Tab-separated table of C-alpha atoms in Angstrom:
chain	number	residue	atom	x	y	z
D	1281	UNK	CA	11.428	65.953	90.156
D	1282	UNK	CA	13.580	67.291	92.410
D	1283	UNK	CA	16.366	65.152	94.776
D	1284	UNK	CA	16.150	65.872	98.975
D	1285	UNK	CA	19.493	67.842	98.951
D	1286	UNK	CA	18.518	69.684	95.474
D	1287	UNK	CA	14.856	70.606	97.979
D	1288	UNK	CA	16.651	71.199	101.177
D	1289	UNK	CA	19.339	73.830	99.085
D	1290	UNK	CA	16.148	75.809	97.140
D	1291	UNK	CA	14.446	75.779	100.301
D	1292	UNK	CA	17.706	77.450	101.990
D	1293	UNK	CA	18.214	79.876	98.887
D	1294	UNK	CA	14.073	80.980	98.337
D	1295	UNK	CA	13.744	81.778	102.422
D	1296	UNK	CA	17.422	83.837	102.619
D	1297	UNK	CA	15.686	85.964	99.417
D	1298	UNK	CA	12.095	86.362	101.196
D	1299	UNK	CA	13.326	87.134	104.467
D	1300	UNK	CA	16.115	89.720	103.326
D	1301	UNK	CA	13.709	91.235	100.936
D	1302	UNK	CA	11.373	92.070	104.015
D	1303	UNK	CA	13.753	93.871	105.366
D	1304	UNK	CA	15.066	95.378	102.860
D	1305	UNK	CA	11.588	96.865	101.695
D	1306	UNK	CA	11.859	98.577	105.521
D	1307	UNK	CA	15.283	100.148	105.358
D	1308	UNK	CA	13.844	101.651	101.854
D	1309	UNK	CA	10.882	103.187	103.654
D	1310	UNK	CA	13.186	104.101	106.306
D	1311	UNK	CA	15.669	106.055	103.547
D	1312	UNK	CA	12.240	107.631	102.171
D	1313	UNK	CA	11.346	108.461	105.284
D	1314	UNK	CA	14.527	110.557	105.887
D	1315	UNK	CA	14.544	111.979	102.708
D	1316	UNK	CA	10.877	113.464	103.189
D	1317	UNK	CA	10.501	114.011	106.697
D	1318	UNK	CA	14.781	114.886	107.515
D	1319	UNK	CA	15.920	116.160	104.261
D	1320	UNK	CA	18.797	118.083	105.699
D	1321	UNK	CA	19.827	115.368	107.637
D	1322	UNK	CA	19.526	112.923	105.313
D	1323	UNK	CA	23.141	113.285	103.609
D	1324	UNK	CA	24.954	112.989	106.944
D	1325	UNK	CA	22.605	109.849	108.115
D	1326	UNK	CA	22.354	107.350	104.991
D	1327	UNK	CA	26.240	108.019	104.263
D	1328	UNK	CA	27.867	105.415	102.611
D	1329	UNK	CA	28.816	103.697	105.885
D	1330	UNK	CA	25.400	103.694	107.112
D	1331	UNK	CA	24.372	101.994	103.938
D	1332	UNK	CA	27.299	99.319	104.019
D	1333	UNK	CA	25.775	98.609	107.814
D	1334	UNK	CA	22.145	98.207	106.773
D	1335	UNK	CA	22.700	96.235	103.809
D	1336	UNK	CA	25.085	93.753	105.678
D	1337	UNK	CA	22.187	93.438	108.734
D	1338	UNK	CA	20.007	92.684	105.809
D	1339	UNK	CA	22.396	89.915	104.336
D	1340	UNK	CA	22.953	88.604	107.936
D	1341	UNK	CA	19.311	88.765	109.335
D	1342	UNK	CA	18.850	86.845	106.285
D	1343	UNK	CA	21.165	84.465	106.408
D	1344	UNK	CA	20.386	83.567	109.847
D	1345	UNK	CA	16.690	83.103	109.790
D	1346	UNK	CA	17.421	80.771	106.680
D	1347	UNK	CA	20.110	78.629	107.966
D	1348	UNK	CA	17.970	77.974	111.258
D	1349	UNK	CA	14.474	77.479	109.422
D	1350	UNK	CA	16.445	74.917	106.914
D	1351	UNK	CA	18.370	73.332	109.156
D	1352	UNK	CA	15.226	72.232	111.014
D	1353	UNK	CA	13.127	71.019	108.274
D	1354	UNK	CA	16.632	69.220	107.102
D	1355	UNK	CA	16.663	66.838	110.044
D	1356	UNK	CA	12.807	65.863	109.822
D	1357	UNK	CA	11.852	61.924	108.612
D	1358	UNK	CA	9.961	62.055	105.581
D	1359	UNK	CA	8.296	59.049	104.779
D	1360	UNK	CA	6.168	59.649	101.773
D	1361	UNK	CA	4.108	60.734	99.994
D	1362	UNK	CA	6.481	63.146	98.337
D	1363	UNK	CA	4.610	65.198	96.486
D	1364	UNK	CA	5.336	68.617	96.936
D	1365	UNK	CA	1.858	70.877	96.432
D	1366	UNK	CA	3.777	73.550	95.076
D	1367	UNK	CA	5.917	74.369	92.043
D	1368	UNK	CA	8.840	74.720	94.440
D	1369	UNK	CA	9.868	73.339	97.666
D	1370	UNK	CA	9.389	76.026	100.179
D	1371	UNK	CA	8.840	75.816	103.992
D	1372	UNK	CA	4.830	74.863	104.730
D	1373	UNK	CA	4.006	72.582	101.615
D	1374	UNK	CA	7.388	70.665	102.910
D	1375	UNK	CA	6.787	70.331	106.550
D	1376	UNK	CA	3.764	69.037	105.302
D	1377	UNK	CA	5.106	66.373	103.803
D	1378	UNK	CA	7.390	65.308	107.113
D	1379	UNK	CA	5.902	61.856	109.135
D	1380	UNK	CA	7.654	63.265	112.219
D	1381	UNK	CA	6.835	65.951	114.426
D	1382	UNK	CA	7.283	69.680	112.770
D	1383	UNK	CA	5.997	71.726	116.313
D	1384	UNK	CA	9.505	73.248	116.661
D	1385	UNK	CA	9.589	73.854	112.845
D	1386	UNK	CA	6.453	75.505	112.695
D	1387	UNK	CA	6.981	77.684	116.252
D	1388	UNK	CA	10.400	78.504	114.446
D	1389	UNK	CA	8.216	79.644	111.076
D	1390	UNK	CA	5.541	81.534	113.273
D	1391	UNK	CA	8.459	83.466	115.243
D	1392	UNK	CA	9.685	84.675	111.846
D	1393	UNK	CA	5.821	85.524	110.549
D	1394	UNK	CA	5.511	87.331	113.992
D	1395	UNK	CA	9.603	89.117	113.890
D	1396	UNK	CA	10.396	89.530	110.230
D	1397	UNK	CA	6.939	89.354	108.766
D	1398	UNK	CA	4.682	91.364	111.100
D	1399	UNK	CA	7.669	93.425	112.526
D	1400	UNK	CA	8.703	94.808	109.411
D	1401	UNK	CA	5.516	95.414	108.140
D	1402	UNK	CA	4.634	97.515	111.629
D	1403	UNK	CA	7.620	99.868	110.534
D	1404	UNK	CA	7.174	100.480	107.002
D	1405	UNK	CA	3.578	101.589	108.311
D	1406	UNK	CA	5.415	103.936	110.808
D	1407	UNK	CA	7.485	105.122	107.968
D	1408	UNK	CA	4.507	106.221	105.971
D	1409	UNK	CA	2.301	107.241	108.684
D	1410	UNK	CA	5.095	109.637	109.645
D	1411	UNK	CA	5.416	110.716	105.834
D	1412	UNK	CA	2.035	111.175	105.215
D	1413	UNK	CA	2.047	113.983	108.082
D	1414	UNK	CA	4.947	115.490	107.050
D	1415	UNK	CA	3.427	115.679	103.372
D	1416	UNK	CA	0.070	117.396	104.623
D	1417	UNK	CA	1.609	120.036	106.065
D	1418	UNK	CA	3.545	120.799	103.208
D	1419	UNK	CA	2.337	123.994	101.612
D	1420	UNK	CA	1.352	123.670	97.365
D	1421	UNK	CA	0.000	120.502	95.978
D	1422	UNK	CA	2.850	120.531	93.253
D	1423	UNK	CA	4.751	119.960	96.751
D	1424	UNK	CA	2.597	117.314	97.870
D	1425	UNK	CA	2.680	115.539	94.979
D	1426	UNK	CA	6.435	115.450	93.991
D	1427	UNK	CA	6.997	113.781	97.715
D	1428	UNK	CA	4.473	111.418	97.382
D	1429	UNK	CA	5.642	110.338	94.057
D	1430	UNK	CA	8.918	109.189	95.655
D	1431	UNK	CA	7.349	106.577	97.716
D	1432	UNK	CA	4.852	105.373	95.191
D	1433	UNK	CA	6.543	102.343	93.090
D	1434	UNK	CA	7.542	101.505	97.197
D	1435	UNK	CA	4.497	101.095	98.315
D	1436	UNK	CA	2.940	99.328	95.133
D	1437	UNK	CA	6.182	96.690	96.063
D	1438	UNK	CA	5.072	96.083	99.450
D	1439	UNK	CA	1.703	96.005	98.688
D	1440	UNK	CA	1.875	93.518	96.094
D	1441	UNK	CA	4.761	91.462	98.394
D	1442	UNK	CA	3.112	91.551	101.679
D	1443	UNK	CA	-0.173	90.626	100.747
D	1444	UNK	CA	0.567	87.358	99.596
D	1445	UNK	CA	3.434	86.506	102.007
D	1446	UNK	CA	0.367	87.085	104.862
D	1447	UNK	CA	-1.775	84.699	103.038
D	1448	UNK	CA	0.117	82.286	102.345
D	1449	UNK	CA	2.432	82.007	105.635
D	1450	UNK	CA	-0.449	83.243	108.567
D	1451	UNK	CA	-2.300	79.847	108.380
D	1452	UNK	CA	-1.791	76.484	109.935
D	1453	UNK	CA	0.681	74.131	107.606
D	1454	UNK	CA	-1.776	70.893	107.715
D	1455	UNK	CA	-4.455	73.008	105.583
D	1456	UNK	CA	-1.459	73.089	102.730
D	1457	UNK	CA	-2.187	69.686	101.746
D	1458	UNK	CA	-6.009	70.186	100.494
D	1459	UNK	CA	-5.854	74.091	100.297
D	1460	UNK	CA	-2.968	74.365	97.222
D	1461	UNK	CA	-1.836	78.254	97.182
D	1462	UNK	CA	0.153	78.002	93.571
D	1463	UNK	CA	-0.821	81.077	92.390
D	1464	UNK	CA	-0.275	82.825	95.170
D	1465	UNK	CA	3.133	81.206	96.024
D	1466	UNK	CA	3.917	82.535	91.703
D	1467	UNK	CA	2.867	86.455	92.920
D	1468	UNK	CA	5.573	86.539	95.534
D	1469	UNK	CA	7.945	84.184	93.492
D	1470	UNK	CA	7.554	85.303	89.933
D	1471	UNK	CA	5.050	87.948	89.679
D	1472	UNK	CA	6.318	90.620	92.405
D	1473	UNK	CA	10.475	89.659	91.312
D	1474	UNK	CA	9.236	90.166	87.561
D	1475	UNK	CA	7.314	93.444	88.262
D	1476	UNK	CA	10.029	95.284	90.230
D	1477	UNK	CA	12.660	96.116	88.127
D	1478	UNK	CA	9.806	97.921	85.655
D	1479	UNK	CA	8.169	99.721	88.705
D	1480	UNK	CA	11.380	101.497	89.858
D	1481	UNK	CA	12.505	101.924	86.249
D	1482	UNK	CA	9.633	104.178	85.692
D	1483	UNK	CA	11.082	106.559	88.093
D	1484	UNK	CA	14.038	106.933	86.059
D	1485	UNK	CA	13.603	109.694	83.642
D	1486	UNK	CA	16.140	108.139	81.315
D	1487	UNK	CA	13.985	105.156	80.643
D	1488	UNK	CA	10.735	106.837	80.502
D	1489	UNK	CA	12.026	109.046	77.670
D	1490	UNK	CA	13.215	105.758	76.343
D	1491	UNK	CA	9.904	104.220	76.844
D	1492	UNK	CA	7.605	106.848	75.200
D	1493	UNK	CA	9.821	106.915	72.323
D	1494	UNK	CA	9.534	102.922	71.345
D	1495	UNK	CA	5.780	103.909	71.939
């Protein structure tokens, strides 16, 4: 049970987190990207200003494409039933719920599938494709393998984030109501949140040595 403001502010709070999180998966394939493929560049380019101004675009990307997407399904008439098919209230399994018209809602959600979601993904794709060329022409496999270690809790991340973000987002929002995506909604929520801190901890050699002694 969960009050209309209490709904509105989780709504506001779980898109800000999805949407930055896109984005921040691509300026981390971006900073592997110039540590593979421009390593003596890569100082003077990801400085500690450059890093100040990507994570604040993040933030404010974020914060925009939240505010707008909340603000619309704020002002929408709901007039039962008020049963949210989800475990938390989050943009499609609400709108579903509204007895008034949600077209600008939804062409607001499909411009952020099509921007954020489908834009983002397009460059982290770049980002490897132009890794994965500079890594073949690497000579020595000890080489090969020592770059491509660097991106590999990355792309198990996006992997794991973007394939249920697609699913659950790229479909029409009246199919919510008899088509209930729970466990999917719990990979990106819980599962994928859960997993990353232990995926990039395994990179750290500190923890590892930690790990295999408790083992």
């Amino acid at each position: 049970t969960i009050s209309f403001e209490g709904c509105v502010a989780q709504l506001y709070i779980f898109t800000f987190s999805g949407s930055t999180e896109l984005i921040l998966l691509t300026v981390m394939s971006y900073d592997r990207y110039l540590a593979i493929c421009r390593p003596l560049h890569y100082v003077s380019m990801m400085s500690k200003g450059t890093c100040i101004t990507l994570m604040a675009g993040v933030w404010g990307i974020g914060t925009v494409n939240s505010l707008i997407n909340t603000l619309l399904v704020a002002q929408l008439d709901f007039c039962g039933p008020n049963l949210v098919q989800n475990f938390l209230c989050e943009i499609p399994p609400v709108l579903a719920l509204s007895c008034s018209s949600t077209y600008l809602s939804e062409i607001m959600v499909y411009m952020a599938d099509i921007i954020l979601g489908m834009g983002n993904f397009l460059l982290v794709i770049l980002s490897y494709c132009l890794i994965i060329i500079t890594i073949l022409k690497m000579q020595g496999s000890e080489g090969k393998w020592k770059a491509f270690s660097t991106c590999s809790s990355h792309l198990a991340v996006v992997g794991l984030f973007y394939s249920s973000i697609i699913y659950t987002y790229i479909q029409p929002t009246s199919a919510l109501l008899e088509k209930k995506n729970k466990p999917v909604s719990i990979m990106y929520a819980l599962v994928t949140p859960t997993v990353n801190p232990m995926i990039y901890s395994l990179r750290n050699k500190v923890i590892k040595a930690a790990f295999c002694e408790f083992v």
